Coordinates of C-alpha atoms in Angstrom, one line a residue:
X10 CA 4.6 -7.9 8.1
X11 CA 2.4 -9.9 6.1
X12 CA 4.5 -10.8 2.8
X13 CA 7.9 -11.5 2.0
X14 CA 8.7 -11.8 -1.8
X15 CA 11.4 -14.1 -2.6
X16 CA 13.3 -14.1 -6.0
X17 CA 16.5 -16.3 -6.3
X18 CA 18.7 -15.1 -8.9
X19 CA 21.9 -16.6 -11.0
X20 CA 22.9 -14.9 -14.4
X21 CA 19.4 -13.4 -14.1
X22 CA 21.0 -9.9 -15.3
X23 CA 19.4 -10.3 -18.3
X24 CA 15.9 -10.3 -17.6
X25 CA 15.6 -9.8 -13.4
X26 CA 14.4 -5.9 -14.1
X27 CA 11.4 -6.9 -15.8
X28 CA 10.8 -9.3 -12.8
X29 CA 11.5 -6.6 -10.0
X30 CA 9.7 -3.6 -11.3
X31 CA 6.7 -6.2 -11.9
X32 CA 7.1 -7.3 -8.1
X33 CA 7.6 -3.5 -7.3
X34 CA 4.1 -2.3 -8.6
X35 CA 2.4 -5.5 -7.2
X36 CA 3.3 -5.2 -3.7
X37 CA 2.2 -1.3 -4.1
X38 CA -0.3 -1.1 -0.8
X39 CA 0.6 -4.0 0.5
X40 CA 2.4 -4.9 3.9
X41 CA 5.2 -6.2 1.9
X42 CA 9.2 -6.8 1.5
X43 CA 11.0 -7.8 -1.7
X44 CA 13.9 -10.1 -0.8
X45 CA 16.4 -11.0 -3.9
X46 CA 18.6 -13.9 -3.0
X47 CA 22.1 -14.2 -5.5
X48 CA 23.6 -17.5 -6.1
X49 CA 27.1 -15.9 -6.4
X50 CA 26.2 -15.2 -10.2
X51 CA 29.6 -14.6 -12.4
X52 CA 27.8 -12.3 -14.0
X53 CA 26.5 -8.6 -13.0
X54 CA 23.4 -10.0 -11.9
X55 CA 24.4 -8.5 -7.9
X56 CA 25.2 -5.0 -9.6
X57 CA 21.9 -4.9 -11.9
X58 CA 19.5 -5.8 -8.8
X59 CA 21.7 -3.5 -6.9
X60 CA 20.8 -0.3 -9.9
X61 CA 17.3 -1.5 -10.5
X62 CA 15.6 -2.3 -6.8
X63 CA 17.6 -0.4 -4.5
X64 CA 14.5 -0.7 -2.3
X65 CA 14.9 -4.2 -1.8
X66 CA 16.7 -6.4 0.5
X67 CA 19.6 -7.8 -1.1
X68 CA 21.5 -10.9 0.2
X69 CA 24.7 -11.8 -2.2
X70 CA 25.9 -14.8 -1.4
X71 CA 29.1 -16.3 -2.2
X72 CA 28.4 -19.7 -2.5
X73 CA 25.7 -21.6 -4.9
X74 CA 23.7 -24.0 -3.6
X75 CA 21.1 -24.3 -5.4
X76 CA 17.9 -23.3 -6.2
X77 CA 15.7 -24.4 -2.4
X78 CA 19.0 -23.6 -0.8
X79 CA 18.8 -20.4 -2.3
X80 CA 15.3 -19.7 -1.3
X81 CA 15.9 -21.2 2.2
X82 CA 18.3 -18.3 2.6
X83 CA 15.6 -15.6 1.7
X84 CA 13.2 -17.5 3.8
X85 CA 15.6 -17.0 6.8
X86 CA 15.7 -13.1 7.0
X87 CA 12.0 -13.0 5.4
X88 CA 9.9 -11.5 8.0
X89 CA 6.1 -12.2 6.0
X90 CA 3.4 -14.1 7.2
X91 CA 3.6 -15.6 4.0
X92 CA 6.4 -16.2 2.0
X93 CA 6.1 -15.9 -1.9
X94 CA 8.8 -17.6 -4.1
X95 CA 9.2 -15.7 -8.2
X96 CA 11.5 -16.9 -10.4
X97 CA 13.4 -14.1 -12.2
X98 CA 12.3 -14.8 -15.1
X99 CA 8.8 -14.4 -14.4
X100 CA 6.4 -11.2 -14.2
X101 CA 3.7 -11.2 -12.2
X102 CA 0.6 -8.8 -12.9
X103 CA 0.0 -6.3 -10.6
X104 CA -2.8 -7.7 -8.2
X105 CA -1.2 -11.3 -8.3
X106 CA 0.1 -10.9 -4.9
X107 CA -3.3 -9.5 -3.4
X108 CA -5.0 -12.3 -5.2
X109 CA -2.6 -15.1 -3.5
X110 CA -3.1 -13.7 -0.2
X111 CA -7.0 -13.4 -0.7
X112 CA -7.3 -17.4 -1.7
X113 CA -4.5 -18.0 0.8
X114 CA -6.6 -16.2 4.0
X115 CA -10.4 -17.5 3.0
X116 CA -8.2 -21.2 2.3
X117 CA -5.9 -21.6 5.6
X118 CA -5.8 -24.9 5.2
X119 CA -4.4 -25.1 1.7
X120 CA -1.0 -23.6 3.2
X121 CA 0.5 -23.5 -0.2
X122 CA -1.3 -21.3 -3.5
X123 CA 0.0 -20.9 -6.8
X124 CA -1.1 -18.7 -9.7
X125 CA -2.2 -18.4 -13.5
X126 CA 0.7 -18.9 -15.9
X127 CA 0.2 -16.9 -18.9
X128 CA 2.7 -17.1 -22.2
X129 CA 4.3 -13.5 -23.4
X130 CA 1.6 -13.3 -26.1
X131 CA -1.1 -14.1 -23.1
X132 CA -2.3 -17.4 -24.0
X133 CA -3.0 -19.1 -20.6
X134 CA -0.3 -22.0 -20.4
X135 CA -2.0 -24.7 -17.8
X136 CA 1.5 -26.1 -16.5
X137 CA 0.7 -23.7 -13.5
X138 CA 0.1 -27.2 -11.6
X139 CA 1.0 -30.5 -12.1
X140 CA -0.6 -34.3 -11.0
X141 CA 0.5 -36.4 -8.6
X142 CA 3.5 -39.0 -9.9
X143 CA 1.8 -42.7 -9.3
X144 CA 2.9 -45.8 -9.9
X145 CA 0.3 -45.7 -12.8
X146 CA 1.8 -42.3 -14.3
X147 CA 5.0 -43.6 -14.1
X148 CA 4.0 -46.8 -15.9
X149 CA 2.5 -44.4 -18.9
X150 CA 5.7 -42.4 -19.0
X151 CA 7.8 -46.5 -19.2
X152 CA 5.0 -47.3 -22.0
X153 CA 5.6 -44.2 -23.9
X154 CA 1.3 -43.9 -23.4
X155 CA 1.6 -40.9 -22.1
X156 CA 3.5 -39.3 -25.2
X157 CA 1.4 -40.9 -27.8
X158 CA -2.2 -39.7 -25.7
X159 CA -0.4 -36.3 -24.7
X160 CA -3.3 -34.6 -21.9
X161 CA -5.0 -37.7 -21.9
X162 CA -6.8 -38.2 -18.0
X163 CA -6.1 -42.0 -17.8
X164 CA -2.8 -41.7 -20.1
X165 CA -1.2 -38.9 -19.1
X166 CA -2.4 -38.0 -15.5
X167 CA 0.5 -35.7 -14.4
X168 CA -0.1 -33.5 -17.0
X169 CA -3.0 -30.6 -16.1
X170 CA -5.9 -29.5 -17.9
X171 CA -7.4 -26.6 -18.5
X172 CA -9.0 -24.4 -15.5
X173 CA -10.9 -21.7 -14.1
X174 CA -11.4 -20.1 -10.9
X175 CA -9.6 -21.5 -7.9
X176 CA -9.1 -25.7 -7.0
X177 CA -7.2 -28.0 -5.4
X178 CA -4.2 -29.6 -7.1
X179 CA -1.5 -32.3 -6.1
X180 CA 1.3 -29.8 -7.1
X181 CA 1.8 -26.0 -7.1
X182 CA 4.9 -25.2 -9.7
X183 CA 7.6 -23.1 -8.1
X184 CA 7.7 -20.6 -10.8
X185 CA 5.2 -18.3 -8.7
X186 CA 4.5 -20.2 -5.3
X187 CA 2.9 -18.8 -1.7
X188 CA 3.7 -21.1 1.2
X189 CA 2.2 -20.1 4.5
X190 CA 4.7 -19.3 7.3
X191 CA 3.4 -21.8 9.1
X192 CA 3.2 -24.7 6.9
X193 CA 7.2 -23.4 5.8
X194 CA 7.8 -23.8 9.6
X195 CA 6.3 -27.4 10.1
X196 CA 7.6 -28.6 7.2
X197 CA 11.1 -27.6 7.1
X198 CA 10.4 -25.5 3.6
X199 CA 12.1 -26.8 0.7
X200 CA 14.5 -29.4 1.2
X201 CA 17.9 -28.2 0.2
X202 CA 19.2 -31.6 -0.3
X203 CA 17.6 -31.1 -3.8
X204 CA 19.4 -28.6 -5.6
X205 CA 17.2 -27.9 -8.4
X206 CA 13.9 -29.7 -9.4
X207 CA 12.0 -31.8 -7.4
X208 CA 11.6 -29.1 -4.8
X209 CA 8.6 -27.7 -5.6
X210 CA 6.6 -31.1 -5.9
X211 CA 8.4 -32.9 -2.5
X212 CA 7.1 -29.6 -0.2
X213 CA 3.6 -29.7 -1.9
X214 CA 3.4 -34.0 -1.6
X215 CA 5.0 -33.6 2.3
X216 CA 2.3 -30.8 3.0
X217 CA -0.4 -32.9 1.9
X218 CA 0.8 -35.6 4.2
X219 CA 0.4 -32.8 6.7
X220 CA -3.1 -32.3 6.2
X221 CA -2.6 -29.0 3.4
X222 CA -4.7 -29.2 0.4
X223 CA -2.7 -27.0 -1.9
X224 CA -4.8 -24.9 -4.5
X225 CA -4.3 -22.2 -7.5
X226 CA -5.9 -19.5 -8.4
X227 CA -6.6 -18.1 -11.6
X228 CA -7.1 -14.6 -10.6
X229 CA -3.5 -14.7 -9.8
X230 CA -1.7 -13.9 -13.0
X231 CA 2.3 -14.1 -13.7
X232 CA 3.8 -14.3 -17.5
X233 CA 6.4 -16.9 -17.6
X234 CA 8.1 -18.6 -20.8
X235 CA 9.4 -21.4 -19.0
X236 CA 12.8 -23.2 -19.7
X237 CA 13.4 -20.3 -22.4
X238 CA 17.3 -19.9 -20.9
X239 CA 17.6 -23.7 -20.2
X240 CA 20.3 -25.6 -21.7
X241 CA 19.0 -29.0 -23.3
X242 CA 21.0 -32.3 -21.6
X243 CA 22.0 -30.3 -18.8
X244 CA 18.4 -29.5 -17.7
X245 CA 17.1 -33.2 -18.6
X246 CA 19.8 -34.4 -16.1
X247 CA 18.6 -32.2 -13.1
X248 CA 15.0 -32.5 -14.1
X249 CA 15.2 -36.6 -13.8
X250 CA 17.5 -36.2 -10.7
X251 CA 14.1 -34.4 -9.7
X252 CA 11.6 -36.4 -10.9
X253 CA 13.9 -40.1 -9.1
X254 CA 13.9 -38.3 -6.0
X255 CA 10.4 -37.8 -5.8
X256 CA 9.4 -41.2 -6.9
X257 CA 12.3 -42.8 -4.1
X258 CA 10.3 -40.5 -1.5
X259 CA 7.1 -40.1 -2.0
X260 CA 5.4 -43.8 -3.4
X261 CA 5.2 -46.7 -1.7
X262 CA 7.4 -48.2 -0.2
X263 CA 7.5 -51.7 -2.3
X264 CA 7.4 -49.9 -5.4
X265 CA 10.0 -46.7 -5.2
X266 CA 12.6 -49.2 -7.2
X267 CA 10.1 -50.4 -9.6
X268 CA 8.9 -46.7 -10.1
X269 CA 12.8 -45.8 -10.5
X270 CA 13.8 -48.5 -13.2
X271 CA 10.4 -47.6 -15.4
X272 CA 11.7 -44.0 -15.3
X273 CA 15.1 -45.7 -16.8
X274 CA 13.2 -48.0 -18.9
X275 CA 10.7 -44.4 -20.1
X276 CA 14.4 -43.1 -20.9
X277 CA 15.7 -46.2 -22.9
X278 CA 12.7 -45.9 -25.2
X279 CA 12.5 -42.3 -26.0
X280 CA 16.2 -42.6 -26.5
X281 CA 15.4 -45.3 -29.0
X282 CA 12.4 -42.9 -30.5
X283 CA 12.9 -40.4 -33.2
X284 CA 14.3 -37.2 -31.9
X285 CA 11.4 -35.2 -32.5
X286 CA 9.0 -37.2 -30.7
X287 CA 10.7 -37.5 -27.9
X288 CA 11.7 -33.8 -28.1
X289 CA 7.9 -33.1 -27.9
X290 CA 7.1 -34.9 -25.2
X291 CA 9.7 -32.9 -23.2
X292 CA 8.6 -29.7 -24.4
X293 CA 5.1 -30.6 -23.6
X294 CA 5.7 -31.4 -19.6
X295 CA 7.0 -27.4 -19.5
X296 CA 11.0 -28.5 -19.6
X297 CA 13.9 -27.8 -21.2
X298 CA 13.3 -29.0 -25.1
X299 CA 14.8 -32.1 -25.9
X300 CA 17.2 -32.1 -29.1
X301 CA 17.7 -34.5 -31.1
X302 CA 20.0 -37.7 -29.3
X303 CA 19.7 -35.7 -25.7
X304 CA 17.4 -39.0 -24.9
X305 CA 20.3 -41.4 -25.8
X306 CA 22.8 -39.1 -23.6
X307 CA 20.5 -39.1 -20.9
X308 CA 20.0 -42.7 -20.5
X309 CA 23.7 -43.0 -20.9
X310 CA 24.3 -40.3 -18.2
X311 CA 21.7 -42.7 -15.8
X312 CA 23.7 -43.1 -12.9
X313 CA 24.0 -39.7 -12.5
X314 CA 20.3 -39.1 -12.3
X315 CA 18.6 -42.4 -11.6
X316 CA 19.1 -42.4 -7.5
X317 CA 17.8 -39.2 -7.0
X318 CA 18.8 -35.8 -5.3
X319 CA 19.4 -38.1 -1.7
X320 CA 22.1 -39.9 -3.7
X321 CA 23.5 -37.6 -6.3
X322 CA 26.5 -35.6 -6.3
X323 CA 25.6 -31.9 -6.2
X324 CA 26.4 -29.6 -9.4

């Protein structure tokens, strides 16, 4: 078989038909499987998948782990070549799938390819990759330089720009993501210590150390309104457990605490801020929207976050 589609689901009953029918037509003619993975959902998320996709492979679980643990799960009964993760809140167009594999086979050694994020009214949205987190990006987000120069290159370097075609990027977002079997394989796939954010940019950084040059392609279209179901605090907390863990792993060694305490100190100022610049600046990196005095609660919540997924205590 030469694709496995992976969607991980939890209270997805709302909108996880719109996400299946859209995998069903684009896998049409294709050596394909569907997988959908439940995080033992309290709602009827298991029954709706169950109604709608009766063709798929189902695996309820009864325990939620998270979101990599999750997809780890569907990566262990996928059978695919290449495995391709969808969130189930996204809808891919119906030759995404054929595009990924395309750029995927003439680019073997980019082991990991992500698509074209599109908005519901079809605007492209560029948060379909993201930057590398440096010392120096970090430093901007401490400053606050990288919310008053928002897309600046020097200011604001994790933030992409606009695109065409296919390239090279430091990191593929999970929303629609292709990892090579292989590079899955070597790598050890996501890391399920994180349970949710952070994944997707510790696989892509630890596959580049492996010699991948991850890469998108904009011929490779999924509509995704991202954060649109995401609770405010609660999402800021996992997203900054995400974004310490990747700064304690992946920069160098002398500076992981430095790069840590400017994330705190980034935090201590927008909290300081006015609600709706702050807010902003959130909104703008493709997270959960910050309201006002979710900056303050955030800092105030820092030992929860500021050590990372490696030293956090799971949800």
């Amino acid at each position: 078989m030469n694709l496995s589609v992976i969607i991980l689901t939890y209270r997805s009953a709302a909108y996880v038909t719109r996400c299946l029918e859209a995998a069903r037509r684009a896998t049409e003619g294709l050596d394909a499987e569907v997988i959908v993975v439940d995080n033992d959902s309290p709602d009827d998320t298991v029954e709706v998948v169950r109604e709608a996709a009766p063709w798929a492979n189902l695996v309820a679980r009864d325990v939620n782990g998270g979101f990599a643990d999750g997809c780890a799960a569907g990566a262990e009964v996928a059978k695919g070549r290449f495995l391709v993760f969808v969130n189930p809140d996204a809808e891919v167009r119906p030759d995404a799938f054929t595009a990924l594999l395309d750029c995927a086979e003439r680019n073997p050694r980019a082991g990991i390819v992500g698509g074209c994020c599109v908005t519901g009214d079809g605007e492209v949205d560029p948060r379909s990759w993201w930057g590398r987190p440096t010392p120096w990006s970090v430093v901007c987000f401490a400053t606050g330089l990288s919310t008053a120069f928002p897309g600046h290159r020097l200011f604001d370097p994790e933030s992409p720009v606009t695109w065409s075609g296919e390239r090279r990027v430091p990191i593929v977002t999970g929303a629609m993501m292709l990892v090579d079997r292989r590079l899955w394989d070597e790598t050890g796939g996501f890391d399920t210590r994180i349970f949710m954010y952070g994944e997707d940019a510790d696989l892509c950084l630890r596959a580049r150390a492996a010699g991948y040059r991850p890469m998108v392609t904009d011929r490779a279209v999924f509509v995704h309104e991202g954060g649109r179901s995401s609770s405010s605090l609660g999402k800021l907390v996992l997203l900054f457990t995400g974004k310490a863990t990747v700064v304690r792993r992946h920069f160098p060694r002398g500076l992981r605490g430095a790069g840590a305490r400017a994330l705190l100190f980034g935090v201590w100022l927008r909290g300081a801020m006015s609600g709706r610049a702050a807010g902003v600046d959130a909104e703008r990196q493709g997270r959960p929207m910050a309201r006002r005095g979710d900056w303050a609660e955030l800092w105030a919540a820092r030992d929860t976050w500021s050590g990372g997924w490696d030293a956090a205590r799971r949800p």
